PDB file of C-alpha atoms in Angstrom:
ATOM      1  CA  UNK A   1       0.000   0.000   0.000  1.00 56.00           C
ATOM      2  CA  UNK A   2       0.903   3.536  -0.858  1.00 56.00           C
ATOM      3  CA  UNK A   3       1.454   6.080   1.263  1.00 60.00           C
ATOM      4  CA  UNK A   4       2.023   9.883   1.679  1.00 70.00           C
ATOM      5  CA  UNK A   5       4.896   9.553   3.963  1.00 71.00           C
ATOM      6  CA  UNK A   6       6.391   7.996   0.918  1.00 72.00           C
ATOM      7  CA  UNK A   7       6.565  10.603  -1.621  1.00 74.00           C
ATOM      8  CA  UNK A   8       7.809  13.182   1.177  1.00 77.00           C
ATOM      9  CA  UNK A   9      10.766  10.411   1.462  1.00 79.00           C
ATOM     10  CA  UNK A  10      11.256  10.600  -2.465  1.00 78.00           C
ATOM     11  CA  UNK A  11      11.128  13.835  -2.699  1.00 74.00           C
ATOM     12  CA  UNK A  12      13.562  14.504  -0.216  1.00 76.00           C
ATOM     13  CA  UNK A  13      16.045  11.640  -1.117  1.00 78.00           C
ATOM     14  CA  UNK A  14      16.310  13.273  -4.862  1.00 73.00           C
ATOM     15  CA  UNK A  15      16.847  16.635  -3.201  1.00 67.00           C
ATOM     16  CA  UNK A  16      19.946  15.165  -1.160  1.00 66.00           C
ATOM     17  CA  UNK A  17      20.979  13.092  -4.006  1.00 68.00           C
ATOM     18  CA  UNK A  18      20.607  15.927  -6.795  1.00 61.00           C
ATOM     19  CA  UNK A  19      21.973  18.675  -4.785  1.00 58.00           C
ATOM     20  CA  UNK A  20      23.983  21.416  -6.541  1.00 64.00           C
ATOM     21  CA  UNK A  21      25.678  22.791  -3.071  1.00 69.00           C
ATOM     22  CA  UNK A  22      29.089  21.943  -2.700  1.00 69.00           C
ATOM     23  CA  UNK A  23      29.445  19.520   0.904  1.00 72.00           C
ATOM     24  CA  UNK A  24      32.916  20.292   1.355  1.00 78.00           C
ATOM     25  CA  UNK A  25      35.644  22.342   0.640  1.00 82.00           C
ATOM     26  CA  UNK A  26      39.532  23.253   2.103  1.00 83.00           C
ATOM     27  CA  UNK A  27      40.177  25.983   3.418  1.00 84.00           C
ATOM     28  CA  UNK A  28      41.225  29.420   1.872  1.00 82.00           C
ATOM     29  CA  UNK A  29      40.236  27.000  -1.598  1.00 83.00           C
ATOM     30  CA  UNK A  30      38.125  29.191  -4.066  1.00 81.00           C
ATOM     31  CA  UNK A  31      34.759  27.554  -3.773  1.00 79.00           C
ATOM     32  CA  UNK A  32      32.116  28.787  -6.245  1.00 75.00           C
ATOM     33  CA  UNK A  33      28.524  28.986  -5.227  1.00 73.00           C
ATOM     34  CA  UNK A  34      26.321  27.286  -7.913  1.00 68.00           C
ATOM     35  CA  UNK A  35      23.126  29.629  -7.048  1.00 68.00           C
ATOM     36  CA  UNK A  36      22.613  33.427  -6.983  1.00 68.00           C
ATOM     37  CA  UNK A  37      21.596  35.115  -3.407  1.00 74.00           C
ATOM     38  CA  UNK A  38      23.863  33.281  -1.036  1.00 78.00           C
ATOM     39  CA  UNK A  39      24.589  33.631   2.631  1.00 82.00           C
ATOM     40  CA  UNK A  40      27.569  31.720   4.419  1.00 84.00           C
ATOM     41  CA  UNK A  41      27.082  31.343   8.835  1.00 85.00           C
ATOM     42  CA  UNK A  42      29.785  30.748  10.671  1.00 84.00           C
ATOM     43  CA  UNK A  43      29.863  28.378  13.609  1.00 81.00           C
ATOM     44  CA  UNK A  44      28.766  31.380  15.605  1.00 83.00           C
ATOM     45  CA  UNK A  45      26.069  32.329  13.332  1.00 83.00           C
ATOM     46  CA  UNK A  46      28.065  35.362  11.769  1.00 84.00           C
ATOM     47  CA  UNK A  47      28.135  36.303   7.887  1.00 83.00           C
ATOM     48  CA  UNK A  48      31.360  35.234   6.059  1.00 80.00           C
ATOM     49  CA  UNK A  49      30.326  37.317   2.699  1.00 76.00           C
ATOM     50  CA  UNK A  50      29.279  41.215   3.419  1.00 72.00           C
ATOM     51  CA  UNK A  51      25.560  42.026   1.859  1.00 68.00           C
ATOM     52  CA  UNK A  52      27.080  43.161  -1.220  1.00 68.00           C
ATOM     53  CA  UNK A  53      29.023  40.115  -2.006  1.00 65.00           C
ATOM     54  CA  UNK A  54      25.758  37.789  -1.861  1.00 62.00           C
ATOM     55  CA  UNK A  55      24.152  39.025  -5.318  1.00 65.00           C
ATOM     56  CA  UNK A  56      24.758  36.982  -8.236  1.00 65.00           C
ATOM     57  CA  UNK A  57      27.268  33.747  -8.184  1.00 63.00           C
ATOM     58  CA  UNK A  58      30.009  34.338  -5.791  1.00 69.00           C
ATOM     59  CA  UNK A  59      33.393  33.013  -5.144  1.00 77.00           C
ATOM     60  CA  UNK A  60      34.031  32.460  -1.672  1.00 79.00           C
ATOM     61  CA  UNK A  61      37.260  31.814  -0.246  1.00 81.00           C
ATOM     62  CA  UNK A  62      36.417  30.722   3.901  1.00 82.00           C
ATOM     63  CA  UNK A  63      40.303  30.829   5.660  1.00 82.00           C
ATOM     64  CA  UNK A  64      39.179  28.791   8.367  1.00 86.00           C
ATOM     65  CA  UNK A  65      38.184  25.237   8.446  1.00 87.00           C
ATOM     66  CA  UNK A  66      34.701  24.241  10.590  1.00 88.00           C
ATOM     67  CA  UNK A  67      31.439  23.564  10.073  1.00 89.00           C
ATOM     68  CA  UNK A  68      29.298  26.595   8.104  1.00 87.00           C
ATOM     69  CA  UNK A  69      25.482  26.757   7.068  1.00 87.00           C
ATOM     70  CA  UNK A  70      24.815  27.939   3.534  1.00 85.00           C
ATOM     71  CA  UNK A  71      21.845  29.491   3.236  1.00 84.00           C
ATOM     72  CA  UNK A  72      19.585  29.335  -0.002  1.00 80.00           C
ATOM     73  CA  UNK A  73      16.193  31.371  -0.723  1.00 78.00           C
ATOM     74  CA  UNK A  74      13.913  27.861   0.146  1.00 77.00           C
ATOM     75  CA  UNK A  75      16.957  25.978   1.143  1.00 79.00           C
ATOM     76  CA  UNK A  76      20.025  25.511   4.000  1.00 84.00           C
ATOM     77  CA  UNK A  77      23.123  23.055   3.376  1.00 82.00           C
ATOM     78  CA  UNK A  78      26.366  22.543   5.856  1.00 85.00           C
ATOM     79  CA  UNK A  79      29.492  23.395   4.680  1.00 85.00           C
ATOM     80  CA  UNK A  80      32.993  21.260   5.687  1.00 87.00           C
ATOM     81  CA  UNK A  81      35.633  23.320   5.606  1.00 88.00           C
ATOM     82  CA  UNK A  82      38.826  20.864   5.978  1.00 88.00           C
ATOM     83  CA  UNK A  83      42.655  21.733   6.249  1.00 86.00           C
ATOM     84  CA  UNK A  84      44.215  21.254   3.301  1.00 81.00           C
ATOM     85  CA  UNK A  85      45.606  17.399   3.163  1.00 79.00           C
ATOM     86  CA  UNK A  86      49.090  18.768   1.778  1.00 76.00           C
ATOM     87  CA  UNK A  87      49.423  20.385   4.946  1.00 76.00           C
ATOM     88  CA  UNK A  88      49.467  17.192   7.087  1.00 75.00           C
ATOM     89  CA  UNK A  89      52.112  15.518   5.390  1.00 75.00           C
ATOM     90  CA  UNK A  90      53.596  13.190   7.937  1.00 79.00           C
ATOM     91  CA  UNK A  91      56.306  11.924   5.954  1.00 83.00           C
ATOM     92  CA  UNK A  92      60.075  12.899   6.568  1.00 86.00           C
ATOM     93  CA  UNK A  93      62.151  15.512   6.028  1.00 84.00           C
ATOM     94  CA  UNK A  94      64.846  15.011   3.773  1.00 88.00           C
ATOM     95  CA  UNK A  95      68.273  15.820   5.574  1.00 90.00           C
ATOM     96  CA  UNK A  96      69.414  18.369   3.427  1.00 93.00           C
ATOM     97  CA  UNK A  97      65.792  20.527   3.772  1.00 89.00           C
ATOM     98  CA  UNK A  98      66.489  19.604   7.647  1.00 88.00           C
ATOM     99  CA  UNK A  99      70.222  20.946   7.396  1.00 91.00           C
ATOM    100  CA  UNK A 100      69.098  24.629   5.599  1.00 91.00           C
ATOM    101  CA  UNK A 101      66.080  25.050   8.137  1.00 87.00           C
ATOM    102  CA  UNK A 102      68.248  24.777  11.148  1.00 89.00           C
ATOM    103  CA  UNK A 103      70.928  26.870   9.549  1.00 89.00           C
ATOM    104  CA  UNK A 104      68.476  29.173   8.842  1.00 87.00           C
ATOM    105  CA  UNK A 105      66.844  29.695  12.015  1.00 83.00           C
ATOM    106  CA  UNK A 106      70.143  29.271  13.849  1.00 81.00           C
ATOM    107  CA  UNK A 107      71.731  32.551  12.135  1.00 73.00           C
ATOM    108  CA  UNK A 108      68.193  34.430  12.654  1.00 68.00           C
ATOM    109  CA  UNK A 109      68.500  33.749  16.323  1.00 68.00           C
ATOM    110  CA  UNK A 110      72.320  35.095  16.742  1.00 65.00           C
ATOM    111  CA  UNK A 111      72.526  38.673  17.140  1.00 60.00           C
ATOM    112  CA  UNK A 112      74.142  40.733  14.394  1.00 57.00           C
ATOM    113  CA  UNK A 113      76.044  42.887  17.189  1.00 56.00           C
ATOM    114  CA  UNK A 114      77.950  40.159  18.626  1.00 53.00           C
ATOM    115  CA  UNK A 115      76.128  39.838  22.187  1.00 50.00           C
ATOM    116  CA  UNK A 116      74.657  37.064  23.237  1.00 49.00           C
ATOM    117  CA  UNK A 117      71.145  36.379  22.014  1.00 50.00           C
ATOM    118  CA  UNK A 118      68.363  35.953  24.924  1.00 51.00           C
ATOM    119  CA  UNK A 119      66.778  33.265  23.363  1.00 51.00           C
ATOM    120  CA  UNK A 120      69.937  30.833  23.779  1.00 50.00           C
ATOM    121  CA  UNK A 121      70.442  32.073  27.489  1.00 49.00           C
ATOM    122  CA  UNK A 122      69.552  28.945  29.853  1.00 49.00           C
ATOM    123  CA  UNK A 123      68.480  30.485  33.525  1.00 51.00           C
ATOM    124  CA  UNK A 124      68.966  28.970  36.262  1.00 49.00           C
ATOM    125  CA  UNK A 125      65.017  29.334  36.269  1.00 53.00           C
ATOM    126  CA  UNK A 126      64.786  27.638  33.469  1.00 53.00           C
ATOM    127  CA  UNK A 127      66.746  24.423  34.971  1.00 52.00           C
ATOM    128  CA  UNK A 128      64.847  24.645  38.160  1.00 53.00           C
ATOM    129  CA  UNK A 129      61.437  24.452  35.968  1.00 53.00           C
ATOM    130  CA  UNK A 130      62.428  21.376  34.531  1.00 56.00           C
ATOM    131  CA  UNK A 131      63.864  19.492  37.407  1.00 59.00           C
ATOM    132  CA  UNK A 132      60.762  19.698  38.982  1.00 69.00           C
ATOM    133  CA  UNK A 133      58.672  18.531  36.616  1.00 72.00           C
ATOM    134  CA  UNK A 134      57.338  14.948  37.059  1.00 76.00           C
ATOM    135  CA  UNK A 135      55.059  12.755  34.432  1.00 84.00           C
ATOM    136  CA  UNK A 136      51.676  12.089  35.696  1.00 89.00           C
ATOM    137  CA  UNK A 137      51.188   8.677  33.245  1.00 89.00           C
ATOM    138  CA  UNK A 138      52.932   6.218  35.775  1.00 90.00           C
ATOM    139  CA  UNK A 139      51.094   7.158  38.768  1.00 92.00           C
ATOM    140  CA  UNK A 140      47.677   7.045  36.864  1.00 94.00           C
ATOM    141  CA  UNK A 141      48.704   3.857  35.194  1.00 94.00           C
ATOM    142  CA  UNK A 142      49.400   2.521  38.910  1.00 96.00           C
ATOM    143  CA  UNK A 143      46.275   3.744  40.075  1.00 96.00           C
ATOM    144  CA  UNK A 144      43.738   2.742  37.330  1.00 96.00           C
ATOM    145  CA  UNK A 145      45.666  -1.486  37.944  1.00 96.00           C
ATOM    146  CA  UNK A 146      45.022  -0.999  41.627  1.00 96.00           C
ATOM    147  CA  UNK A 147      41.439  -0.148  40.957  1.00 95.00           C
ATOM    148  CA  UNK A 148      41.236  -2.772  38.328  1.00 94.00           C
ATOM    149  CA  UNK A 149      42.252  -5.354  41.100  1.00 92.00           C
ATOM    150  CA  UNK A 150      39.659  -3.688  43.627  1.00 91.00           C
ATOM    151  CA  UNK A 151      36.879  -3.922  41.418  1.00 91.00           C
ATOM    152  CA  UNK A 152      37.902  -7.895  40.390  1.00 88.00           C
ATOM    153  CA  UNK A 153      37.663  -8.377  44.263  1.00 86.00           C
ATOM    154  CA  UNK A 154      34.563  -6.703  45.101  1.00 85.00           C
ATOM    155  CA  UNK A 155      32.626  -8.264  42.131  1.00 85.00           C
ATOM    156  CA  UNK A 156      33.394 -11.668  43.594  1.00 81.00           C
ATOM    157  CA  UNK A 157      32.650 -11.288  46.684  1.00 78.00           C
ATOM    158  CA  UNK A 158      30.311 -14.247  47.732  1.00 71.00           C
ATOM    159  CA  UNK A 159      30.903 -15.824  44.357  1.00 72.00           C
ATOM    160  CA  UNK A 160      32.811 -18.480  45.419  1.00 68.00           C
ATOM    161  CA  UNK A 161      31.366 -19.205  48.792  1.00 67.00           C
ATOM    162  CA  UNK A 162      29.120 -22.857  49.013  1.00 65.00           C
ATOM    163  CA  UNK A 163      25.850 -22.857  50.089  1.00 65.00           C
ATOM    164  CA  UNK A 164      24.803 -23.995  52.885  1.00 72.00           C
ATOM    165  CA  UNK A 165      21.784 -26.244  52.307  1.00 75.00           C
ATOM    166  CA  UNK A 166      24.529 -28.147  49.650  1.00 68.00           C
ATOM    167  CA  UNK A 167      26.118 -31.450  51.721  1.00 70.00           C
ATOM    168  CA  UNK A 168      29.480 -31.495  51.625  1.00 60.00           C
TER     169      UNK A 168
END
């Protein structure tokens, strides 16, 4: 049997599926909207394009990845804005790109007078600091095993004991 739920289902199904918004972009990517009179919200609800910039088909270029609405006249679509998957490379350095960056950051550090740069002065602050700094993960590894053998003993308590009314 037929009924009206159904073609409310179609209907929206073929909107998702035929959808001209874009889903998902990169940030600071030129993203072209496909439909004139546009607004872009922010996480916070804020405009990303001014009032002037809405007219027509515009370009939109969001710096900052998150979650935006799109808003449509009869319509309202999310937005993914990602970081850009070149910047996440997690492969190596090569040695010689390693070698010029610490060069490079090693001669903008010295001081061209000849003095000695503050940023490579250890204080005995500084040593102080970080003798007295202890990691936390051992003690809450101890403690989470020490409640894992609590809570083993106090879920069997009584487990193991033989009834009475049994004859031994």
């Amino acid at each position: 049997m037929l009924r009206p739920a159904f073609v409310g289902f179609i209907r929206d199904t073929v909107g998702y599926l035929a959808r001209s918004l874009p889903s998902g972009a990169y940030a600071g990517e030129a993203l072209s909207m496909p439909v004139a009179s546009v607004q872009i919200f922010d996480a916070d609800n804020e405009r990303v394009l001014s009032l002037d910039s809405t007219v027509g088909r515009p370009v939109v270029r969001i710096p900052r990845p998150g979650f935006y609405t799109v808003r449509t006249p009869g319509r309202e679509a999310l937005l993914a804005v990602n970081v850009d998957p070149r910047e996440s490379d997690l492969r190596p350095v090569p040695p010689d790109v390693l070698a010029r960056w610490q060069t490079a950051t090693v001669a903008a550090t010295e001081p061209s007078d000849g003095g000695v740069s503050r940023d490579n002065v250890v204080t005995a602050d500084d040593r102080s600091s970080e003798a007295n700094w202890h990691p936390l993960a051992p003690w809450l590894l101890a403690l989470a095993a020490v409640l894992l053998v609590v809570e083993s003993m106090a879920a069997n308590i009584g487990r193991f004991k033989v009834p009475s009314w049994l004859p031994l």
